Amino acid sequence: MKEYLTEYKKELSMLNKEEIIMRDIYLKELLDGKLLGPLTNVPSIDKPWLSKYEINSIKAELPKETIYNYFIKNTKEYDNLIAINYYGTKITYGELKKNIEEISKKLIKMGIKKGDIVTIALPTCPLTTYLFYAINKIGAVSNFIHPLSNPNEFENLINEVNSKIVFAYDGCVKNVVPILNNTNVEKLVSYSPFTDMPLVIKTLMNFKIKTNVEYSDKVISYNDFMKIKTNDVTSYTEEYKKDTLAVMTHTSGTTGVPKGAMHTNDGFNSMVLQYKAVAKNFNVGDTMLTVLPPLASFMLCNCMHMPLCLGVTVDMVCKYDKEDIHKYFLKNKTGSFHMMGIPSYFTEILDNKKLKNTDFSRLGYIVVGGEKLEKEKEELINECFKSHNAKVKITKGYGETEIVSSATYTFENANKLGSVGIPLLKTSVKIVDLDTNEELSYNKEGEIYFNSPSLMKAYYNNIEETKENIVTFGNERWIKTGDLGYIDNEGNVFVTGRIKRMFLTVGSDKSLTKAFPDRIENTLSFSKYVEKCLVVGKPDKERNKVPKAFIVLKSGFNYSDEVLSDLVSICNSKLRETLRPTEYVFIEKMPVTKMGKININKVENEEDINVLVRKKIN
């Protein structure tokens, strides 16, 4: 049987796109009981999640367009609708297209041509959108990096792709100028995020915040950029070619150096198609609150490109504080309200007194991703939504930079508590045994692999990492996530841990065993005192490594013997001896990466943390 399945998988991996659609329709009818036949008990072959999709959705073909052309094609009827709302400045779809066209000509005038890489270090603002589409329109590549990078990071990220033109937020220009002579940059365009705000707000902000930029031959203002004459420039739109590099973003670097992910037109557009075909609650005229920074492909695609292609207004916030959610949540009066973000953005709703009497009946897709949302918090948020008249529950997505954004999502008919949803329409999943590399059946834990049309081309100039993380099988390319998890019989995916954080420890019987920090963290989270926790492996002469827990206490609680006793008691009752922390370090807050995730390296090395109390357990 094993040999038969191996051979069958090889045959399936060689199917073309049309054959895959035909087989998916067959599986859908088989799963729905319309056809009779055997299943293999292998998730990637049976695809049980297809029972959640409609036949017409399964038949949908992937776009063969550039990102720009896909946007234009989908928005022909929307020119008079509002595309972007930026602190009260409203930009219609028609105006957005004119601005994209104008900027594309100025880029051509500056010498940008097909294949050139333009580096962008901006906050969330209209110019981000203009550049995203304008650069793609002329066949160039946009390279998004964090505007708060330090000089050394700027130098490395600019030189890595040999950018000639850089667009930077004026507050970070001081970190770019010192390294310009070490690069091939010809022009640095300085942009103030106040530029596109209404006059009253812009005047006030310019008065409150003074940013001095020294202009030169290389450093010009955005106003000077916009003055570039383009009368002699012929409008140009690059034609679509399969697998062409279009956008570069970078991994979050929670456990190592960030890597450049090379995204294609196909990757971005296939992500939109997979949601468009099944996300029925997106309607023309709705609003998407966009607060994530544009250095993440998740923001660029799911919070900007996707809603714009669906006729949804993107309400942009360039600097967001989760404690200010009451200022933005449901502030618009028409259509459904959608928002995507990390867990802390939405747990803030629970304690925000200014939202106490707010009606949530207009909530649409409220999506959490980036980090795990604990079951307890998920239940509390859903209860809060229900008590405020919401007709929806919070939904979860799971993916990574390498596949643009999502691989799974908890659609209305697939939102199991604790799961991260079912694979997207054209995406497949398999669970692989860590020791044998064999695919596992349902409800068995192993490493999560995804096959997705949005999978990146490669890591930029990093062949070794690409080969390490992308596995080719026939016509299929699978990304190894580095996450532990399992898939249930209905196709719901559950993430249980992070393989790369695993360490080996020796038990009292002298046997070597694997320890997964996530499981210890989940146990510690049962304590009523714990807000956040992180567990690392601490070197030990006798046991190789032992668990060491870093704890951030909830507001209102301070360290006491009672707190420590509670943590030790929970671990003693729920964890075997080898997994119980031997040291507890209580800290003020967790350091985070530029993507907002906990910076594991800094915690482990005790960098940028304020240790309040340290307690060792015998």
XYZ file of C-alpha atoms in Angstrom:
618
model
C 0.000 0.000 0.000
C 2.840 2.377 0.903
C 4.547 1.792 -2.456
C 1.250 2.337 -4.289
C 0.643 5.678 -2.534
C 4.181 6.832 -3.282
C 3.705 6.101 -6.972
C 0.226 7.682 -6.934
C 1.655 10.869 -5.395
C 4.251 11.064 -8.157
C 1.534 10.809 -10.791
C -0.546 13.512 -9.084
C 2.471 15.805 -8.798
C 2.799 15.822 -12.593
C -0.750 17.050 -13.299
C -1.154 20.378 -15.088
C -3.433 23.141 -13.756
C -6.463 22.052 -15.804
C -6.069 18.438 -14.636
C -5.749 19.584 -11.020
C -9.052 21.485 -11.278
C -10.790 18.429 -12.788
C -9.471 16.203 -10.016
C -10.443 18.727 -7.298
C -14.012 18.735 -8.636
C -14.008 14.935 -8.498
C -12.743 15.031 -4.883
C -15.370 17.621 -3.949
C -18.176 15.392 -5.244
C -16.600 12.373 -3.573
C -16.385 14.185 -0.228
C -19.991 15.409 -0.591
C -21.226 11.847 -1.199
C -22.311 12.532 -4.772
C -19.812 9.968 -5.985
C -18.752 6.715 -4.393
C -15.139 5.714 -4.082
C -12.298 5.136 -1.599
C -10.173 7.759 0.115
C -6.513 7.182 0.934
C -6.319 8.612 4.470
C -3.561 10.919 3.192
C -4.548 14.621 3.532
C -2.619 15.970 0.521
C -4.260 13.350 -1.710
C -7.797 13.409 -0.274
C -7.975 17.211 0.288
C -10.888 17.020 2.780
C -11.045 20.839 2.938
C -12.547 20.890 -0.562
C -15.881 19.917 0.980
C -16.025 23.501 2.290
C -15.704 25.063 -1.177
C -18.248 25.488 -3.958
C -17.733 23.893 -7.381
C -17.684 27.296 -9.117
C -14.900 28.450 -6.796
C -12.869 25.310 -7.477
C -13.235 25.949 -11.222
C -11.726 29.444 -10.894
C -8.521 29.816 -12.894
C -5.496 31.660 -11.559
C -4.900 35.148 -13.017
C -2.286 35.603 -15.730
C -1.742 39.334 -15.260
C 0.777 41.714 -13.766
C -0.186 43.109 -10.353
C -0.938 46.481 -11.981
C -3.072 45.053 -14.794
C -4.995 42.833 -12.359
C -5.808 45.923 -10.290
C -6.913 47.878 -13.384
C -8.974 44.954 -14.713
C -10.837 44.523 -11.417
C -11.601 48.204 -10.849
C -12.959 49.395 -14.214
C -16.335 50.268 -12.688
C -15.020 51.909 -9.501
C -13.439 55.194 -10.685
C -15.879 57.370 -8.716
C -15.634 55.322 -5.518
C -13.216 56.088 -2.700
C -10.084 53.933 -2.932
C -8.036 55.457 -0.086
C -9.021 57.447 2.992
C -5.964 59.008 4.646
C -6.854 60.975 7.783
C -9.769 62.525 5.897
C -8.080 62.938 2.513
C -10.221 60.868 0.165
C -8.701 59.569 -3.056
C -11.009 58.007 -5.642
C -10.066 55.008 -7.758
C -9.896 57.345 -10.768
C -7.501 59.699 -8.951
C -5.444 56.744 -7.724
C -4.969 55.511 -11.299
C -3.935 58.988 -12.504
C -1.386 59.270 -9.677
C 0.025 55.826 -10.501
C 0.351 56.801 -14.167
C 2.077 60.084 -13.307
C 4.580 58.483 -10.935
C 5.350 55.670 -13.383
C 6.393 58.287 -15.969
C 8.603 60.086 -13.442
C 10.306 56.794 -12.583
C 10.988 56.208 -16.279
C 12.370 59.751 -16.558
C 14.723 58.983 -13.661
C 16.084 56.015 -15.592
C 14.182 53.167 -13.935
C 13.624 50.331 -16.383
C 12.384 46.757 -16.469
C 14.031 44.592 -13.803
C 15.482 47.490 -11.771
C 14.868 47.286 -8.036
C 13.518 50.392 -6.287
C 13.873 50.429 -2.502
C 10.974 51.811 -0.450
C 11.258 52.716 3.246
C 7.899 54.323 3.973
C 5.101 54.047 6.517
C 1.549 53.190 5.448
C 0.525 56.133 3.266
C -0.859 56.875 -0.227
C 2.637 57.073 -1.770
C 3.203 53.444 -0.777
C 0.240 52.476 -2.966
C 1.261 54.730 -5.859
C 4.778 53.269 -5.921
C 3.618 49.672 -5.477
C 1.544 49.831 -8.665
C 3.676 52.326 -10.644
C 6.861 50.285 -10.230
C 5.021 47.132 -11.280
C 3.437 48.917 -14.241
C 6.824 49.547 -15.859
C 8.217 46.100 -15.050
C 10.520 47.163 -12.220
C 10.673 45.577 -8.746
C 9.714 47.188 -5.425
C 11.901 46.316 -2.436
C 10.149 47.132 0.856
C 12.290 47.641 3.947
C 11.612 49.049 7.397
C 11.847 52.879 7.588
C 13.338 52.612 11.080
C 16.323 50.542 9.966
C 19.725 51.693 11.244
C 22.474 52.918 8.875
C 24.150 49.515 8.696
C 20.850 47.809 7.849
C 20.064 50.409 5.186
C 23.462 49.916 3.595
C 23.128 46.129 3.495
C 19.532 46.107 2.230
C 20.162 48.714 -0.482
C 23.407 47.125 -1.677
C 21.906 43.648 -1.608
C 19.634 44.611 -4.527
C 21.781 47.425 -5.998
C 19.022 50.061 -5.913
C 19.615 53.305 -7.812
C 16.514 55.018 -6.419
C 15.308 55.005 -2.811
C 12.074 56.485 -1.448
C 12.334 57.136 2.288
C 10.234 58.659 5.044
C 11.806 62.002 6.003
C 12.281 60.907 9.620
C 14.705 58.157 8.571
C 16.678 60.067 5.918
C 19.308 60.853 8.572
C 20.049 57.113 8.750
C 20.375 56.754 4.980
C 22.466 59.806 4.075
C 25.644 58.647 5.920
C 25.830 55.463 3.843
C 24.827 56.830 0.422
C 28.419 57.024 -0.823
C 28.815 53.330 -0.020
C 26.009 52.480 -2.444
C 25.058 53.015 -6.088
C 22.068 55.166 -5.132
C 21.628 58.073 -7.544
C 18.586 59.662 -5.908
C 17.087 59.485 -2.444
C 13.547 60.916 -2.441
C 12.483 62.210 0.976
C 8.748 62.035 1.730
C 6.797 63.381 4.695
C 3.788 61.272 5.760
C 1.982 64.580 6.380
C 2.121 65.440 2.652
C -1.206 63.837 1.731
C -3.075 64.747 4.916
C -5.775 67.452 4.892
C -4.331 70.979 5.107
C -5.383 71.615 8.717
C -3.876 68.369 10.006
C -0.760 68.764 7.848
C -0.152 72.308 9.148
C -0.602 71.199 12.749
C 1.676 68.149 12.393
C 4.403 70.138 10.618
C 4.281 72.639 13.495
C 4.471 69.928 16.180
C 7.082 67.726 14.503
C 10.095 69.321 12.881
C 12.128 67.120 10.559
C 15.225 68.690 9.035
C 16.455 67.123 5.823
C 19.583 68.445 4.113
C 18.953 68.301 0.373
C 21.695 67.792 -2.205
C 22.252 66.429 -5.696
C 21.475 62.971 -4.359
C 18.824 63.847 -1.768
C 15.676 65.510 -3.141
C 12.265 66.256 -1.679
C 9.097 64.536 -2.813
C 7.890 67.925 -4.076
C 10.946 68.150 -6.352
C 10.313 64.593 -7.507
C 6.763 65.554 -8.465
C 8.092 68.555 -10.433
C 10.010 66.293 -12.815
C 8.772 67.031 -16.341
C 7.433 64.025 -18.224
C 6.078 65.610 -21.410
C 8.563 63.642 -23.489
C 7.904 60.327 -21.695
C 5.696 57.786 -23.426
C 3.420 55.834 -21.103
C 4.573 52.240 -20.765
C 2.937 49.144 -19.292
C 4.940 45.931 -19.003
C 3.319 42.768 -20.349
C 2.738 39.730 -18.133
C 5.288 36.933 -18.078
C 4.951 33.925 -15.807
C 7.071 33.844 -12.652
C 8.525 37.344 -13.111
C 9.983 38.953 -9.981
C 7.686 41.801 -8.924
C 8.021 42.531 -5.188
C 10.584 41.859 -2.485
C 9.846 41.715 1.220
C 11.875 40.290 4.071
C 11.302 37.588 6.678
C 10.776 38.832 10.224
C 14.092 37.592 11.593
C 12.744 36.414 14.962
C 15.453 33.736 15.209
C 18.045 34.891 12.660
C 19.004 37.343 9.913
C 16.005 38.429 7.754
C 15.998 36.961 4.240
C 14.708 38.609 1.075
C 11.656 36.817 -0.347
C 11.244 37.144 -4.130
C 7.539 37.450 -4.944
C 5.952 37.265 -8.380
C 2.881 38.813 -9.983
C 1.388 35.322 -9.877
C 1.919 35.053 -6.118
C 0.192 38.320 -5.247
C -2.699 37.866 -7.671
C -3.312 34.222 -6.763
C -3.665 35.284 -3.124
C -6.393 37.774 -4.107
C -8.141 35.177 -6.291
C -8.180 32.605 -3.496
C -9.947 35.032 -1.168
C -12.118 36.659 -3.814
C -13.635 33.314 -4.786
C -14.817 32.449 -1.281
C -14.830 35.523 0.995
C -18.456 36.451 0.369
C -18.634 39.247 2.936
C -16.348 41.654 1.075
C -18.594 44.137 -0.717
C -17.927 47.160 -2.899
C -17.929 50.257 -0.681
C -16.820 48.464 2.491
C -13.873 49.769 4.519
C -10.595 48.021 5.387
C -8.689 49.640 8.254
C -5.012 49.235 7.321
C -2.600 49.817 10.186
C 0.223 47.343 9.475
C 3.463 48.756 8.012
C 4.133 48.131 4.299
C 7.311 46.135 4.841
C 5.261 42.942 5.086
C 3.831 41.204 2.027
C 0.769 40.430 4.170
C 0.011 44.152 4.399
C 0.838 44.864 0.755
C -1.387 42.057 -0.503
C -4.153 41.342 2.001
C -4.550 44.849 3.431
C -3.973 46.884 0.261
C -3.918 45.042 -3.097
C -6.760 42.668 -2.236
C -9.289 45.211 -0.853
C -8.529 47.630 -3.687
C -9.169 44.897 -6.268
C -12.513 44.250 -4.532
C -13.689 47.882 -4.518
C -13.115 48.280 -0.780
C -11.907 51.597 0.664
C -8.488 51.297 2.322
C -8.487 53.480 5.448
C -4.767 54.095 6.110
C -3.102 54.840 9.442
C 0.620 55.643 9.147
C 1.452 55.324 12.859
C -0.743 53.016 14.881
C -0.882 52.428 18.607
C -3.081 49.481 19.590
C -4.296 51.438 22.610
C -5.864 53.937 20.207
C -8.113 51.349 18.567
C -11.204 53.242 19.752
C -10.191 56.140 17.465
C -10.428 54.002 14.343
C -12.657 51.028 15.096
C -15.930 51.311 13.147
C -15.489 55.058 12.615
C -16.801 54.978 9.031
C -20.573 55.058 8.590
C -21.168 52.988 5.441
C -20.537 49.362 4.509
C -18.957 46.608 6.574
C -15.769 47.250 8.537
C -12.778 44.925 8.052
C -9.420 44.851 9.831
C -6.375 42.582 9.960
C -3.616 42.570 12.568
C -1.611 40.772 15.226
C -3.333 39.350 18.355
C -2.535 42.302 20.623
C -4.494 44.671 18.351
C -7.697 42.814 19.168
C -7.093 41.761 22.760
C -6.918 45.519 23.403
C -10.645 45.678 22.602
C -11.408 43.648 25.720
C -10.133 46.297 28.141
C -10.818 49.462 26.146
C -13.486 51.319 28.104
C -14.043 53.788 25.246
C -15.550 50.960 23.188
C -17.879 49.899 25.998
C -21.081 51.199 24.382
C -20.033 50.751 20.733
C -22.272 48.718 18.442
C -20.257 46.069 16.535
C -23.033 44.994 14.154
C -21.098 46.365 11.139
C -18.050 44.183 11.737
C -16.977 42.185 8.685
C -13.729 40.238 8.491
C -11.683 40.763 11.651
C -8.560 38.717 10.996
C -5.698 37.877 13.336
C -2.335 36.485 12.251
C 1.417 36.823 12.724
C 1.390 35.183 16.145
C -0.686 32.556 17.881
C -4.021 33.639 19.355
C -4.559 31.635 22.523
C -7.874 29.767 22.786
C -8.798 31.650 25.949
C -8.305 35.030 24.265
C -10.161 33.870 21.143
C -13.188 32.911 23.260
C -13.085 36.210 25.179
C -12.935 38.269 21.964
C -15.836 36.325 20.451
C -17.891 36.825 23.598
C -17.077 40.553 23.467
C -18.133 40.724 19.809
C -21.397 38.932 20.552
C -22.216 41.194 23.503
C -21.761 44.209 21.195
C -24.182 42.843 18.555
C -21.529 41.556 16.141
C -22.725 38.947 13.661
C -19.215 37.563 13.169
C -16.452 35.861 15.107
C -12.782 36.734 14.925
C -11.094 34.804 12.138
C -7.523 33.528 11.898
C -5.045 33.211 9.093
C -1.783 31.308 9.013
C 1.097 31.610 6.625
C 4.467 33.226 6.205
C 6.389 35.742 4.133
C 7.513 33.009 1.748
C 3.947 32.501 0.494
C 3.057 36.224 0.406
C 0.725 35.923 3.384
C -1.826 33.182 4.001
C -1.896 29.455 3.444
C -4.941 28.751 5.621
C -7.914 30.762 6.800
C -10.923 30.230 9.060
C -13.784 30.920 6.668
C -17.347 31.157 7.969
C -17.900 27.411 7.527
C -14.489 26.380 8.857
C -13.671 28.260 12.057
C -12.846 25.667 14.694
C -11.676 27.034 18.019
C -7.890 26.735 18.243
C -7.365 25.950 14.556
C -5.851 28.260 11.931
C -8.424 27.202 9.356
C -8.425 25.173 6.169
C -6.026 25.544 3.219
C -6.926 28.283 0.756
C -8.677 27.374 -2.480
C -5.610 26.502 -4.583
C -3.353 25.552 -1.665
C -2.520 22.113 -0.300
C -1.044 20.961 2.994
C 0.739 17.897 4.286
C 2.155 16.875 7.646
C 5.610 15.261 7.485
C 7.242 13.000 10.078
C 10.348 14.678 11.519
C 12.378 11.475 11.514
C 11.267 9.592 8.386
C 10.156 12.501 6.127
C 7.038 10.455 5.321
C 3.667 12.156 5.044
C 1.450 11.460 8.050
C -2.259 10.753 8.218
C -4.908 12.776 10.055
C -4.483 13.955 13.652
C -0.787 13.035 13.722
C 1.798 15.660 14.591
C 4.698 16.563 12.326
C 6.120 19.454 10.310
C 3.632 21.483 8.253
C 4.392 21.772 4.512
C 2.440 23.911 2.014
C 2.118 23.819 -1.746
C 0.734 27.176 -2.906
C 0.545 29.231 -6.122
C 1.702 32.192 -4.032
C 5.009 30.539 -3.061
C 7.993 32.843 -3.693
C 10.561 32.197 -6.427
C 13.431 31.938 -3.951
C 15.329 33.796 -1.241
C 17.281 36.608 -2.906
C 20.919 35.586 -3.508
C 20.560 32.715 -1.050
C 20.599 29.384 -2.863
C 21.414 27.335 0.249
C 18.449 28.613 2.286
C 16.173 28.188 -0.735
C 17.189 24.550 -1.169
C 16.853 23.977 2.549
C 13.292 25.291 2.748
C 11.697 24.546 -0.643
C 11.204 20.909 -1.671
C 10.373 20.059 -5.307
C 8.290 16.976 -6.094
C 7.272 16.556 -9.724
C 5.627 19.830 -10.764
C 4.980 20.721 -7.127
C 7.016 23.035 -4.919
C 6.486 22.664 -1.175
C 7.627 25.100 1.518
C 8.762 23.661 4.849
C 7.244 25.947 7.480
C 9.385 24.903 10.427
C 6.147 24.642 12.430
C 4.747 21.581 14.159
C 1.095 20.780 13.671
C -1.564 18.364 12.525
C -4.624 18.313 10.283
C -7.945 16.874 11.367
C -10.322 14.765 9.260
C -12.199 17.854 8.034
C -9.043 19.576 6.805
C -8.618 22.027 9.697
C -4.978 22.807 10.437
C -3.692 23.143 14.007
C -0.271 24.618 14.833
C 1.296 23.122 17.960
C 4.867 24.380 18.053
C 7.975 25.684 16.350
C 10.580 23.106 15.289
C 13.488 25.537 15.078
C 13.050 26.368 18.752
C 13.193 22.730 19.777
C 16.067 21.691 22.055
C 17.285 18.383 23.461
C 17.250 17.724 27.187
C 18.266 14.773 29.393
C 15.781 13.254 31.824
C 16.380 11.645 35.202
C 16.677 8.303 33.416
C 19.563 9.769 31.363
C 17.605 9.470 28.113
C 17.727 12.281 25.562
C 14.351 13.772 24.670
C 13.011 16.614 22.520
C 11.585 19.689 24.237
C 9.253 22.058 22.388
C 9.144 25.481 24.116
C 5.684 26.261 22.694
C 4.115 23.530 24.814
C 5.696 24.859 27.966
C 4.537 28.380 27.056
C 0.988 27.123 26.481
C 1.050 25.556 29.940
C 2.349 28.720 31.613
C -0.402 30.698 29.885
C -2.958 28.901 32.064
C -1.813 31.092 34.952
C -4.057 34.055 35.689
C -0.924 36.148 36.250
C 0.772 35.652 32.864
C 0.374 38.180 30.043
C 3.193 36.868 27.829
C 5.835 34.200 28.176
C 8.736 32.802 26.199
C 10.716 29.640 26.923
C 14.255 28.976 25.684
C 16.769 26.190 26.172
C 19.436 27.122 28.719
C 22.786 25.234 28.477
C 23.313 22.776 31.335
C 26.331 20.524 32.016
C 24.269 17.562 33.203
C 21.160 17.829 31.011
C 22.468 19.473 27.813
C 19.734 22.137 27.958
C 16.940 22.925 30.395
C 13.835 25.127 30.060
C 14.198 28.766 31.076
C 11.020 30.867 31.160
C 10.743 34.627 30.603
C 7.514 36.044 32.003
C 5.640 39.325 31.544
C 2.925 39.676 34.185
C -0.518 41.078 33.486
C -1.234 44.693 34.362
C -2.053 45.015 38.048
C 0.158 42.138 39.165
C 3.671 42.301 40.616
C 6.045 39.468 41.377
C 5.389 37.610 44.633
C 6.021 34.154 46.070
C 2.378 33.410 45.326
C 2.918 34.137 41.612
C 5.972 31.872 41.448
C 4.167 29.135 43.385
C 1.253 29.270 40.930
C 3.559 28.866 37.914
C 5.511 26.012 39.475
C 2.311 24.265 40.533
C 0.791 24.475 37.034
C 3.964 23.110 35.429
C 4.262 20.312 37.989
C 0.686 19.210 37.312
C 0.717 19.483 33.527
C 4.302 18.868 32.374
C 6.675 15.939 32.732
C 9.789 16.625 34.775
C 12.106 17.309 31.835
C 9.852 20.123 30.567
C 9.486 22.072 33.801
C 11.373 25.399 33.816
C 14.420 25.477 36.082
C 14.556 29.261 36.022
C 11.934 32.021 35.824
C 12.932 35.496 34.672
C 10.269 38.156 35.205
C 10.729 41.050 32.771
C 8.981 44.353 32.137
C 8.119 43.669 28.476
C 9.146 41.527 25.528
C 11.418 43.051 22.873
C 9.867 42.793 19.420
C 11.086 42.716 15.835
C 10.176 45.391 13.309
C 7.270 43.161 12.310
C 5.886 43.300 15.848
C 6.758 39.701 16.745
C 8.662 38.705 19.882
C 12.400 38.884 19.163
C 13.441 35.465 20.420
C 17.180 36.073 19.980
C 17.106 39.204 22.118
C 15.133 37.519 24.866
C 17.408 34.487 24.872
C 20.518 36.690 25.056
C 18.808 39.048 27.517
C 19.283 42.064 25.259
C 16.936 45.088 25.452
C 15.012 43.622 28.363
C 14.508 44.940 31.885
C 14.809 42.047 34.342
C 12.636 42.622 37.397
C 13.114 39.356 39.281
C 15.106 36.179 38.600
C 14.232 32.925 40.388
C 15.883 29.514 40.024
C 14.021 26.304 40.817
C 15.901 23.407 42.386
